[in-house]
XYZ file of C-alpha atoms in Angstrom:
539
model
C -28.402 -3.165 7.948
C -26.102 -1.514 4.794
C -24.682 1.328 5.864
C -25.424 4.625 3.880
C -22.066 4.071 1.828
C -23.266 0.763 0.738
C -26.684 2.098 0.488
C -25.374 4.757 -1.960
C -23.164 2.710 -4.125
C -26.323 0.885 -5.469
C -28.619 3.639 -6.035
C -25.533 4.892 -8.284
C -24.916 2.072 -10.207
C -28.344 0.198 -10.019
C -31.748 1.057 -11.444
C -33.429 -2.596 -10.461
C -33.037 -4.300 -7.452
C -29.535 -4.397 -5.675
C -28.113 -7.213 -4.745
C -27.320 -8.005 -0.815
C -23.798 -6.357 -0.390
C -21.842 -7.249 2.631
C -19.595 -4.534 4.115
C -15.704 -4.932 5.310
C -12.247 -3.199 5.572
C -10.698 -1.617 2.691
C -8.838 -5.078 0.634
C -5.139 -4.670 0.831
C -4.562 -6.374 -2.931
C -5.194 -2.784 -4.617
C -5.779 -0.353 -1.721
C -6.240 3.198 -1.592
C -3.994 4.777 0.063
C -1.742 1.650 0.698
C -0.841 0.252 4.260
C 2.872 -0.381 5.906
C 3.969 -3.932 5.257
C 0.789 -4.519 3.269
C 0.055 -8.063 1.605
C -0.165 -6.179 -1.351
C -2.308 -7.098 -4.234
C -18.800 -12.800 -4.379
C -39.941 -24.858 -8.341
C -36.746 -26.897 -8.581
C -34.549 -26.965 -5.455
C -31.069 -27.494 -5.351
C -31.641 -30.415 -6.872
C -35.221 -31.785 -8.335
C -35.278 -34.834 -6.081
C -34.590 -32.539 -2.650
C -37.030 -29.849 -1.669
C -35.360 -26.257 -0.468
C -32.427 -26.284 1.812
C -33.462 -29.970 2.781
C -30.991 -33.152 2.506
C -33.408 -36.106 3.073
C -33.280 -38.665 0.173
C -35.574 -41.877 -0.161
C -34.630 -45.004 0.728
C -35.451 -46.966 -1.802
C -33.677 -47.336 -4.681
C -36.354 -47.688 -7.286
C -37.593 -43.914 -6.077
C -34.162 -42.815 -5.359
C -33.291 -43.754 -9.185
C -36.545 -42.394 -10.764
C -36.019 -39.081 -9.039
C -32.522 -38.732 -9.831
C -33.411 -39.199 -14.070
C -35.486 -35.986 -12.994
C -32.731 -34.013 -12.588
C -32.017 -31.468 -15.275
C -30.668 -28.668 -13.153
C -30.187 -27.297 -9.908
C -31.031 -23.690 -8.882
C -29.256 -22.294 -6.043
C -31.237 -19.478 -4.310
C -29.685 -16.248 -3.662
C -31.048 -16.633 0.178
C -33.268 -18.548 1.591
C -35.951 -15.544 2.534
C -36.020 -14.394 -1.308
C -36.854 -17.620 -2.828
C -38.099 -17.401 -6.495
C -38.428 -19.537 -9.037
C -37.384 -18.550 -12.451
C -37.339 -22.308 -13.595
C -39.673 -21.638 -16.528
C -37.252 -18.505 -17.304
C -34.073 -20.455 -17.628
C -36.181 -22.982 -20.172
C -36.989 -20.203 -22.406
C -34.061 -17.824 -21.978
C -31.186 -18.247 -24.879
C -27.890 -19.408 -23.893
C -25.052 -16.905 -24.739
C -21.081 -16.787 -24.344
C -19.396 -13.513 -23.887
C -18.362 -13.940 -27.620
C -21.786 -13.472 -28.666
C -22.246 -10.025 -26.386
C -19.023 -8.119 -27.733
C -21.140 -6.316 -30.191
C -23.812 -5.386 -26.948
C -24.658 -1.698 -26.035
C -26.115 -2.457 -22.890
C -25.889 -5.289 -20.225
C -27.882 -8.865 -21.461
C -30.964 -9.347 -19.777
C -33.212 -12.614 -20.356
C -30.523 -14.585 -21.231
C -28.654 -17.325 -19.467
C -24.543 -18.188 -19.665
C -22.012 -20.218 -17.923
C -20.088 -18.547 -15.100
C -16.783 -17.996 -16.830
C -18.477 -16.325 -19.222
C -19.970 -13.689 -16.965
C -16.812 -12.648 -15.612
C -15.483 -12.488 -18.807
C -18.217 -10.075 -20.208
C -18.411 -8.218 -17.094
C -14.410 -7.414 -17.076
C -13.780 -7.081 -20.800
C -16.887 -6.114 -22.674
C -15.521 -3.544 -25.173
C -18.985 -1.078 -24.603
C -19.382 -1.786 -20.718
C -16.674 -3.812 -19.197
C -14.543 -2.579 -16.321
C -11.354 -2.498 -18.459
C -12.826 -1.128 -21.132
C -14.464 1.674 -19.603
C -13.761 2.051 -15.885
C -10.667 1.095 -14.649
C -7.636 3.345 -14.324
C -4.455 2.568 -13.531
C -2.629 4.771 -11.104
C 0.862 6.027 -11.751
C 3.066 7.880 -9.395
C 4.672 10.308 -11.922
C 8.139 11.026 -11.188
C 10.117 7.679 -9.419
C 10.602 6.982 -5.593
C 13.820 8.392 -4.468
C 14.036 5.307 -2.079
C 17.733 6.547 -0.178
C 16.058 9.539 0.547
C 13.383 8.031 2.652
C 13.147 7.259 6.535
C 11.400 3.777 6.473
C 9.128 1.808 5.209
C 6.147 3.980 6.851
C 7.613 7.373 5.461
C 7.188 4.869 1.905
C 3.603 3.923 2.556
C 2.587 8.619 3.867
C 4.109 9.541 -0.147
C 2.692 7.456 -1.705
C -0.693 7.954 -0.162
C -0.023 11.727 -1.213
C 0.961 10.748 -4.585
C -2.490 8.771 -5.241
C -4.569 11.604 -3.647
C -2.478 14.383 -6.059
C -2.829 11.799 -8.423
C -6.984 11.678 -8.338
C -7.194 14.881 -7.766
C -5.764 16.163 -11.086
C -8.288 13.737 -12.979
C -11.096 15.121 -11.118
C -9.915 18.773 -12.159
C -9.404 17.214 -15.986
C -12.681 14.695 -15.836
C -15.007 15.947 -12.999
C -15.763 14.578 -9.864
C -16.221 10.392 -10.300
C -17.307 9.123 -7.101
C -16.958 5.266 -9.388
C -13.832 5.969 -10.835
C -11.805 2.608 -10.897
C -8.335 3.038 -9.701
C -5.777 0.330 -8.845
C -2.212 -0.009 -9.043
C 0.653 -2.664 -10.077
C 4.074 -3.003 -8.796
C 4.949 -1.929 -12.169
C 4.378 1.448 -11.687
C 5.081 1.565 -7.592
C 8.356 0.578 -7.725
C 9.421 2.064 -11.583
C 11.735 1.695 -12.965
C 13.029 -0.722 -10.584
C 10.901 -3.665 -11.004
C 10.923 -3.324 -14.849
C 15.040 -3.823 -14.705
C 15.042 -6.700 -12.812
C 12.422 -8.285 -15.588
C 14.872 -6.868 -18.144
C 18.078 -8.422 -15.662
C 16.588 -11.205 -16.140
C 15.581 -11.399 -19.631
C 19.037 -10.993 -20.819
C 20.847 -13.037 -18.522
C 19.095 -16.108 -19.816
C 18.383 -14.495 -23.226
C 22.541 -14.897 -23.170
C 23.068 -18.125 -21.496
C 20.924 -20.150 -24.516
C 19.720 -18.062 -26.907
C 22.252 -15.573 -27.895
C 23.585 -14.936 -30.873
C 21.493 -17.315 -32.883
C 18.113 -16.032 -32.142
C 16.824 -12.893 -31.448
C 15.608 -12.017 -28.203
C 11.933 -11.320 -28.884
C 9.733 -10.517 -25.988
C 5.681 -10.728 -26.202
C 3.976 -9.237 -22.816
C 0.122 -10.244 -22.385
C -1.832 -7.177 -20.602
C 0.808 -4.107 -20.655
C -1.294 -1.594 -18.481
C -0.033 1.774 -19.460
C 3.416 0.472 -20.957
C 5.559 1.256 -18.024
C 6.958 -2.106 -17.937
C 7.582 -2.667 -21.697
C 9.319 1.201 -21.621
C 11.446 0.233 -18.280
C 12.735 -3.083 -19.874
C 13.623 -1.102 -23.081
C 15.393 1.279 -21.902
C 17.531 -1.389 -19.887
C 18.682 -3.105 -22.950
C 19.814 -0.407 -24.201
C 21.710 1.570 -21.839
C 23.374 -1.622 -20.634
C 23.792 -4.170 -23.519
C 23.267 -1.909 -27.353
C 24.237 -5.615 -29.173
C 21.429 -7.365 -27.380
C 19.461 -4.342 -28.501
C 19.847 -4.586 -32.101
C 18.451 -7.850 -31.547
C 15.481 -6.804 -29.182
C 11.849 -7.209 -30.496
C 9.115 -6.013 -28.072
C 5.439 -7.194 -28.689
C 2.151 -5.949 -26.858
C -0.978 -8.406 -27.314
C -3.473 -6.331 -25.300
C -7.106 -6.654 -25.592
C -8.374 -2.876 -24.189
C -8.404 -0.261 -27.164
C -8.102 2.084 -24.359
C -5.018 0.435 -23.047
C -3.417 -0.210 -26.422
C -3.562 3.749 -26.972
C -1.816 4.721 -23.682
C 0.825 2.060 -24.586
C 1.781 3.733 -27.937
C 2.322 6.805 -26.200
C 4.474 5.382 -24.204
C 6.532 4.259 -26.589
C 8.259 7.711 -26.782
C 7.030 11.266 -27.087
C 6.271 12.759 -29.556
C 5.611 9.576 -31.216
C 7.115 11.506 -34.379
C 10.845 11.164 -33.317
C 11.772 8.305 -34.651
C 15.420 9.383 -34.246
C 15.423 10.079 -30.982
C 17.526 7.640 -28.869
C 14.765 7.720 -26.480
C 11.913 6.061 -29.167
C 11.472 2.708 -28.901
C 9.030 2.703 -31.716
C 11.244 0.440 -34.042
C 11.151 -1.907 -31.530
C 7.516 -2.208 -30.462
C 4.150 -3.663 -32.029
C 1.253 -3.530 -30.015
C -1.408 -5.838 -31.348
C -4.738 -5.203 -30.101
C -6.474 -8.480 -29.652
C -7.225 -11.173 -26.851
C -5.025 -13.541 -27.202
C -7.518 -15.918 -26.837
C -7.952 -15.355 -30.259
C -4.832 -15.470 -31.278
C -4.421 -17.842 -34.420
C -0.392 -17.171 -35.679
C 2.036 -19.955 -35.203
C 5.319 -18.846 -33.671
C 8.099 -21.055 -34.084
C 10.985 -18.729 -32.820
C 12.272 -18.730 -29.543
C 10.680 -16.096 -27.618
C 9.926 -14.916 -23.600
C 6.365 -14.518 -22.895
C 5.268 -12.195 -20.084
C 2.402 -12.809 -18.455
C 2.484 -10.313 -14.816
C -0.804 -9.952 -12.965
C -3.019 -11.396 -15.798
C -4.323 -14.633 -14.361
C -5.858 -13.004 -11.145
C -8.346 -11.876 -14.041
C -8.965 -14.664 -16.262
C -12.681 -16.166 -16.155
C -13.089 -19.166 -13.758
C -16.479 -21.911 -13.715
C -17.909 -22.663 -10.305
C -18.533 -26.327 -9.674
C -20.286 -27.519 -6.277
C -20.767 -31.425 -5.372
C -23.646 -33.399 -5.508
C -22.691 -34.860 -1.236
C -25.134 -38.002 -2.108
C -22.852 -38.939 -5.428
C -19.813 -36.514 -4.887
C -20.703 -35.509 -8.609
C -19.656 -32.516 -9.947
C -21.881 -29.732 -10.887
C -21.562 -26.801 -13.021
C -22.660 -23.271 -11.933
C -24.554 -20.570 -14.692
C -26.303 -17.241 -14.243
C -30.061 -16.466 -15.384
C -30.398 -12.822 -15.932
C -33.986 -11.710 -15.701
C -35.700 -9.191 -17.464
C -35.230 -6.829 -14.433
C -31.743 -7.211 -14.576
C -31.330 -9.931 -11.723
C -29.085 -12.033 -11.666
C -29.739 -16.070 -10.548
C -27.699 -19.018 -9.841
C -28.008 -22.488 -11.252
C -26.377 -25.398 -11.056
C -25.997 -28.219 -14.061
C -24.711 -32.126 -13.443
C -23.981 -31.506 -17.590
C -20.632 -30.195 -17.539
C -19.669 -27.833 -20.800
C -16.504 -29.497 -22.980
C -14.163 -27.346 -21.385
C -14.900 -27.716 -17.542
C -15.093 -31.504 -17.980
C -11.458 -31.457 -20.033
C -10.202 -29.367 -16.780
C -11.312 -31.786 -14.137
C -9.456 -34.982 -16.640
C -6.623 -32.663 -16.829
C -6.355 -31.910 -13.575
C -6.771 -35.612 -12.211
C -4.016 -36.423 -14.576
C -1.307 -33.547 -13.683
C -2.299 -32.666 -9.763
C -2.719 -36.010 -8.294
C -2.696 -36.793 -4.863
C 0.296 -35.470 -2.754
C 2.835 -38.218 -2.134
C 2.988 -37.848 1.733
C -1.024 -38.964 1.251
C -2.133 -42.138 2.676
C -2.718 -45.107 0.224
C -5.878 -45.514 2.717
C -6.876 -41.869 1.822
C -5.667 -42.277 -1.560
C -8.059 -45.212 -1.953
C -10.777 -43.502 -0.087
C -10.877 -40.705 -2.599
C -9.928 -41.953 -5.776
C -10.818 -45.408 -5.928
C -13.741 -45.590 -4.292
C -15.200 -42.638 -5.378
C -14.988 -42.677 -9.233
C -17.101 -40.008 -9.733
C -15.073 -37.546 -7.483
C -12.659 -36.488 -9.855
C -10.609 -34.590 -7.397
C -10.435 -34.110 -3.979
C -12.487 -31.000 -2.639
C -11.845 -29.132 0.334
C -14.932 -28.151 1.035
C -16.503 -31.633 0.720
C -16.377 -34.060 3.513
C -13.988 -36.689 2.920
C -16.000 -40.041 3.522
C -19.170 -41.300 2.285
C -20.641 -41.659 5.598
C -19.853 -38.083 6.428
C -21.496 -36.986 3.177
C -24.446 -38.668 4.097
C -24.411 -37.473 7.490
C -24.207 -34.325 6.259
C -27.501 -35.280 3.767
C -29.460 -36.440 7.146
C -29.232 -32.871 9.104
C -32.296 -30.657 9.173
C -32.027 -27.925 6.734
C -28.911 -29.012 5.749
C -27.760 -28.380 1.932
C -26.927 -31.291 -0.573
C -24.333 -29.415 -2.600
C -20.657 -28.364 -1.117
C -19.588 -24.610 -1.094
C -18.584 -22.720 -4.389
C -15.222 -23.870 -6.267
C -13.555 -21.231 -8.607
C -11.958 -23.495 -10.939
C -9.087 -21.973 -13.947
C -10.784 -22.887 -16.798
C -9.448 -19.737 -18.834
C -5.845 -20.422 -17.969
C -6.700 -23.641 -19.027
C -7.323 -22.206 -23.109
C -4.364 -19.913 -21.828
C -1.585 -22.765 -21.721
C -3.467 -24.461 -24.686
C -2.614 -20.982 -26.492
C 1.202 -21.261 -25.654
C 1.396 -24.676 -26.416
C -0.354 -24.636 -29.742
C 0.923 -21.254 -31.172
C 4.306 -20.285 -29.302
C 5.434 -23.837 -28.995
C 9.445 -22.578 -28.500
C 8.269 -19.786 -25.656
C 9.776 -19.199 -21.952
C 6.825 -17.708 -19.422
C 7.713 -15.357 -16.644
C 4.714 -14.144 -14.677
C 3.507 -13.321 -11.610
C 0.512 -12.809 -9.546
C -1.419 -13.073 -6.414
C -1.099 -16.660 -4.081
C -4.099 -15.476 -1.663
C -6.436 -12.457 -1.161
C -8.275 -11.166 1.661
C -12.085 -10.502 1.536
C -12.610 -13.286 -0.893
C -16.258 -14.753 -2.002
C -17.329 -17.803 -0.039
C -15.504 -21.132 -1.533
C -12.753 -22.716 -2.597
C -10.545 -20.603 -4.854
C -12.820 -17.801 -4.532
C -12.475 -14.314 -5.995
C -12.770 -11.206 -4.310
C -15.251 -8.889 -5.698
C -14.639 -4.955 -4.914
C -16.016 -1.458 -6.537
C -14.600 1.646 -5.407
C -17.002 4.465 -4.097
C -15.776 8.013 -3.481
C -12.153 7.152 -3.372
C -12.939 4.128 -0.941
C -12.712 0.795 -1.956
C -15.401 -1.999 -1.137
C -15.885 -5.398 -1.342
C -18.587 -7.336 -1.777
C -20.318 -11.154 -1.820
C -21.018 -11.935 -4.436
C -19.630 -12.401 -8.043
C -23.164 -11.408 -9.788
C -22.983 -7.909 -9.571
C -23.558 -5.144 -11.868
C -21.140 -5.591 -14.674
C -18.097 -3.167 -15.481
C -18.331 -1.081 -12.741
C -16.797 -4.058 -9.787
C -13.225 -5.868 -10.492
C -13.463 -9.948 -10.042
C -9.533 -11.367 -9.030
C -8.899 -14.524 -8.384
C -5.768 -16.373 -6.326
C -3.693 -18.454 -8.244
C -2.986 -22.034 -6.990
C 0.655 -22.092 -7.869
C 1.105 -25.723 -7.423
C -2.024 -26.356 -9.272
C -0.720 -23.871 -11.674
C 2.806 -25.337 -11.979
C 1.124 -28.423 -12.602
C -1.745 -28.089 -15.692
C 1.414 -25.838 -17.265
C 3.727 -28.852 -17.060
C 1.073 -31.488 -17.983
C -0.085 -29.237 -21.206
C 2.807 -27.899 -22.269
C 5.954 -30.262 -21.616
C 8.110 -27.291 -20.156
C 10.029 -27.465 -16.697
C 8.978 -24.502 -14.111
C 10.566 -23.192 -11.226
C 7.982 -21.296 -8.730
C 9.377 -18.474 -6.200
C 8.611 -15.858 -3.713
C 7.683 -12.329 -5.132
C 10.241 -10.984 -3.120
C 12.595 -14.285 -3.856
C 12.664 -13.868 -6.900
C 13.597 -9.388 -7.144
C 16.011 -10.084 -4.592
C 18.029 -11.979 -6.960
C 17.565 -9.974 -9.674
C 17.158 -6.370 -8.610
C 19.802 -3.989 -7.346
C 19.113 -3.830 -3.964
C 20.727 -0.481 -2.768
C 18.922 1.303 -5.289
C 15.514 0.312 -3.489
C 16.055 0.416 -0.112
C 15.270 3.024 2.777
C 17.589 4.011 5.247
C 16.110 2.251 7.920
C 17.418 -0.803 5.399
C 13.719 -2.072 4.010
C 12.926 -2.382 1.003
C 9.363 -1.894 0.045
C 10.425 -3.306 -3.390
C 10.681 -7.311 -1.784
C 8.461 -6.870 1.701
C 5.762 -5.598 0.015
C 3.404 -8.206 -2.437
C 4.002 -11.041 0.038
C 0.859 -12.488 -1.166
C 2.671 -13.364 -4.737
C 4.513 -15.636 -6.086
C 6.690 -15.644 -9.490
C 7.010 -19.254 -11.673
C 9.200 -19.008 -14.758
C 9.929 -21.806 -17.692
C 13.244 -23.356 -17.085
């Protein structure tokens, strides 16, 4: 049974039928207040041939292949004790892309879409998504005096005081919001810290190929509040005034909202254009996704890309465990509001260009077997890439089909279709560019399968996590892990470039000033905490 928490969350932000939330501990990837040490940072049946949550297929091949030409889609029920079939539903509903709703007051209803494309409406909708219109990033005011502090614990007690001082003065300013979104970035933790070992970093190899016949010009994708663009500013030019001169700063940031807080942070007043504290001639903040972006860039530049890819849209695929083919995962929302699952052997363009892509650039691990190698890739041409969740063999898979009330599809996986169009982006229009980011390797209190997302609201200054990625959209974040060496791959593949992949704390080590960050029992919160992330850079 929910517990009343749960119980009120929904009867909040619902006015149909909520969907089955699962409770658990507070997630450590954005928490509230932080924790010591933290890892810092869900009638056809499932297929037409197979009735409900049954595995048993003919045995003759005449039926077997009559049946399968039935198949049009598969429709994966919620749970088995609320079966419902909306199959006539997702025949007439239209099928939309989260292009189509970005002029949409209110949350779609009878209308169907791919996956990707409700986690894209749901975060960045400009009328209702949750960076749009809920989420607010936390910032500690005045910086850490990190020498002054016992330990790593002492760290972890101020800040806790400095996000409940922190909420509190927006409830005096706003009211009381028992949704209010609030999550925070090492950006602002550790300012200005972090953003000078970015900067460090920046110029060193800004120097080493670049300098002095190119400017160094700097695009960052997703700025938050500007703290980081601000920190690596003011850097460059209280340490280097001839890099400087040369020193072009460019926001693409798709949040109106965001785009405002980042010209204020530019300088203040944004009048003093004198000042030696404005950055203004510097900066351009260009308020677009830059999925849309459509300027060529031939120029050398350093593209910044920190905690962006835990939010780009994934697809779900699950496998077929009779042909091990691949099957695409879309939402139906009712006219109630509700949300089902179903499940397409027609992949779109761009999920079938990601599986090719992948089976060219992430093949299978050289330590691998040639046996294995041939079990999975030669005799299983439709398999286009090994799945964890899958059993390995054919005779397994039909094992598996055999069992009473067994399934005949694997478990959910979250494939990075969006960073796909991401690296198509960089290759196409900034074809001379050097990436630095940085984001999360695993999360806690993920959705069940492969690559999964966790899926949390926060609910009178608690946060909460729950099951499913279908839930009420704008008011619940959706991150994702990033596969580094899956990552490191389709960027190498797509783009040409070399990439080196490190440690979050690996990689500030080498390029922040450690004494300047550390407590005096001799941690540093700066490199112990976000052990969960990794940094990969162009090389």
């Amino acid at each position: 049974m929910d517990s009343p928490l749960v119980s009120s969350i929904f009867r909040t932000l619902f006015h149909h039928r909520a969907l089955l939330l699962r409770r658990s501990s507070p997630l450590l990837a954005r928490p509230h207040p932080p924790r010591p040490n933290a890892n810092v940072v869900g009638r056809r049946a499932l297929v037409a041939s197979s009735p409900p949550g049954g595995g048993h297929q003919p045995k003759k091949a005449k039926r077997k292949k009559q049946e399968e030409e039935k198949v049009v889609v598969a429709w994966q029920p919620r749970s088995i004790h609320m079966y419902q079939d909306v199959s006539q539903e997702f025949d007439r509903y239209p099928m939309v892309t989260a292009a189509d709703l970005v002029g949409r007051r209110e949350r779609p209803r009878r209308v169907k879409m791919w996956a990707r494309d409700f986690i894209d409406d749901s975060l960045y909708n400009p009328n209702y998504g949750y960076f749009s219109k809920q989420a607010v990033i936390f910032t500690p005011g005045e910086p850490f005096d990190f020498p002054s502090l016992t330990d790593d614990l002492d760290f972890t007690r101020v800040l806790g005081q400095r996000y409940t001082e922190f909420e509190d003065a927006l409830d005096a300013k706003e009211g009381v919001n028992d949704v209010r979104q609030l999550w925070h970035t090492p950006t602002e933790l550790f300012k200005p810290h972090y953003g000078y070992a970015i900067a460090r970093y920046l110029v060193t190899n800004y120097k080493l190929s670049l300098y002095p016949y190119h400017d160094l010009v700097i695009y960052e994708m997703g700025a938050g509040n500007g703290t980081l663009m601000t920190n690596i500013l003011d850097y460059i030019r209280d340490t280097d005034p001839d890099v400087y001169e040369r020193t072009r700063y460019k926001i693409i940031e798709i949040s109106p909202q965001l785009a405002d807080l980042q010209r204020k942070a530019i300088c203040s007043p944004p009048t003093s254009l004198s000042s030696p504290d404005s950055h203004l001639l510097k900066v351009e903040i260009i308020n677009k996704s830059i999925f849309s972006w459509d300027t060529y860039i031939p120029s050398p530049c350093f593209f910044l890309a920190l905690e962006v890819f835990d939010n780009f849209a994934h697809d779900i695929l699950r496998y077929d465990y009779r042909t091990s083919q691949p099957l695409q995962g879309m939402v139906l929302i009712d006219t109630h509001g509700d949300f089902h699952e179903f499940y397409t052997p027609h992949l779109d363009p761009l999920a079938s260009r990601f599986l090719k892509v992948r089976q060219h650039a992430h093949p299978p691990s050289a330590t691998t077997s040639s046996a294995l190698k041939s079990l999975l890739f030669d005799k299983d041409p439709l398999w286009p890439f090994h799945h964890p969740n899958s059993p390995l063999s054919p005779l397994a898979r039909s094992l598996h089909t055999s069992l009473p009330f067994s399934t005949n599809l694997s478990k959910p996986e979250f494939i990075p279709t969006k960073l796909l169009t991401f690296f198509d982006v960089l290759r196409e229009y900034f074809p001379a560019h050097r990436l630095i980011t940085s984001d999360f390797s695993r999360l806690p209190d993920a959705v069940e399968g492969w690559n999964a997302p966790v899926v949390q609201t926060r609910y009178k200054r608690e946060t909460v996590p729950v099951g499913t990625i279908y839930v009420h959209q704008g008011y619940f974040d959706i991150l994702f892990p990033t596969d580094w060496a899956l990552t490191e791959s389709l960027y190498r593949a797509l783009t040409g470039k070399l990439t080196r992949v490190m440690a979050h704390g690996e990689f500030l080590k080498r390029w922040c000033v450690l004494e300047e960050v550390t407590v005096r029992s001799g941690e540093s919160p700066l490199v112990g905490w976000y052990q969960n992330a990794n940094f990969m850079s162009s090389v």
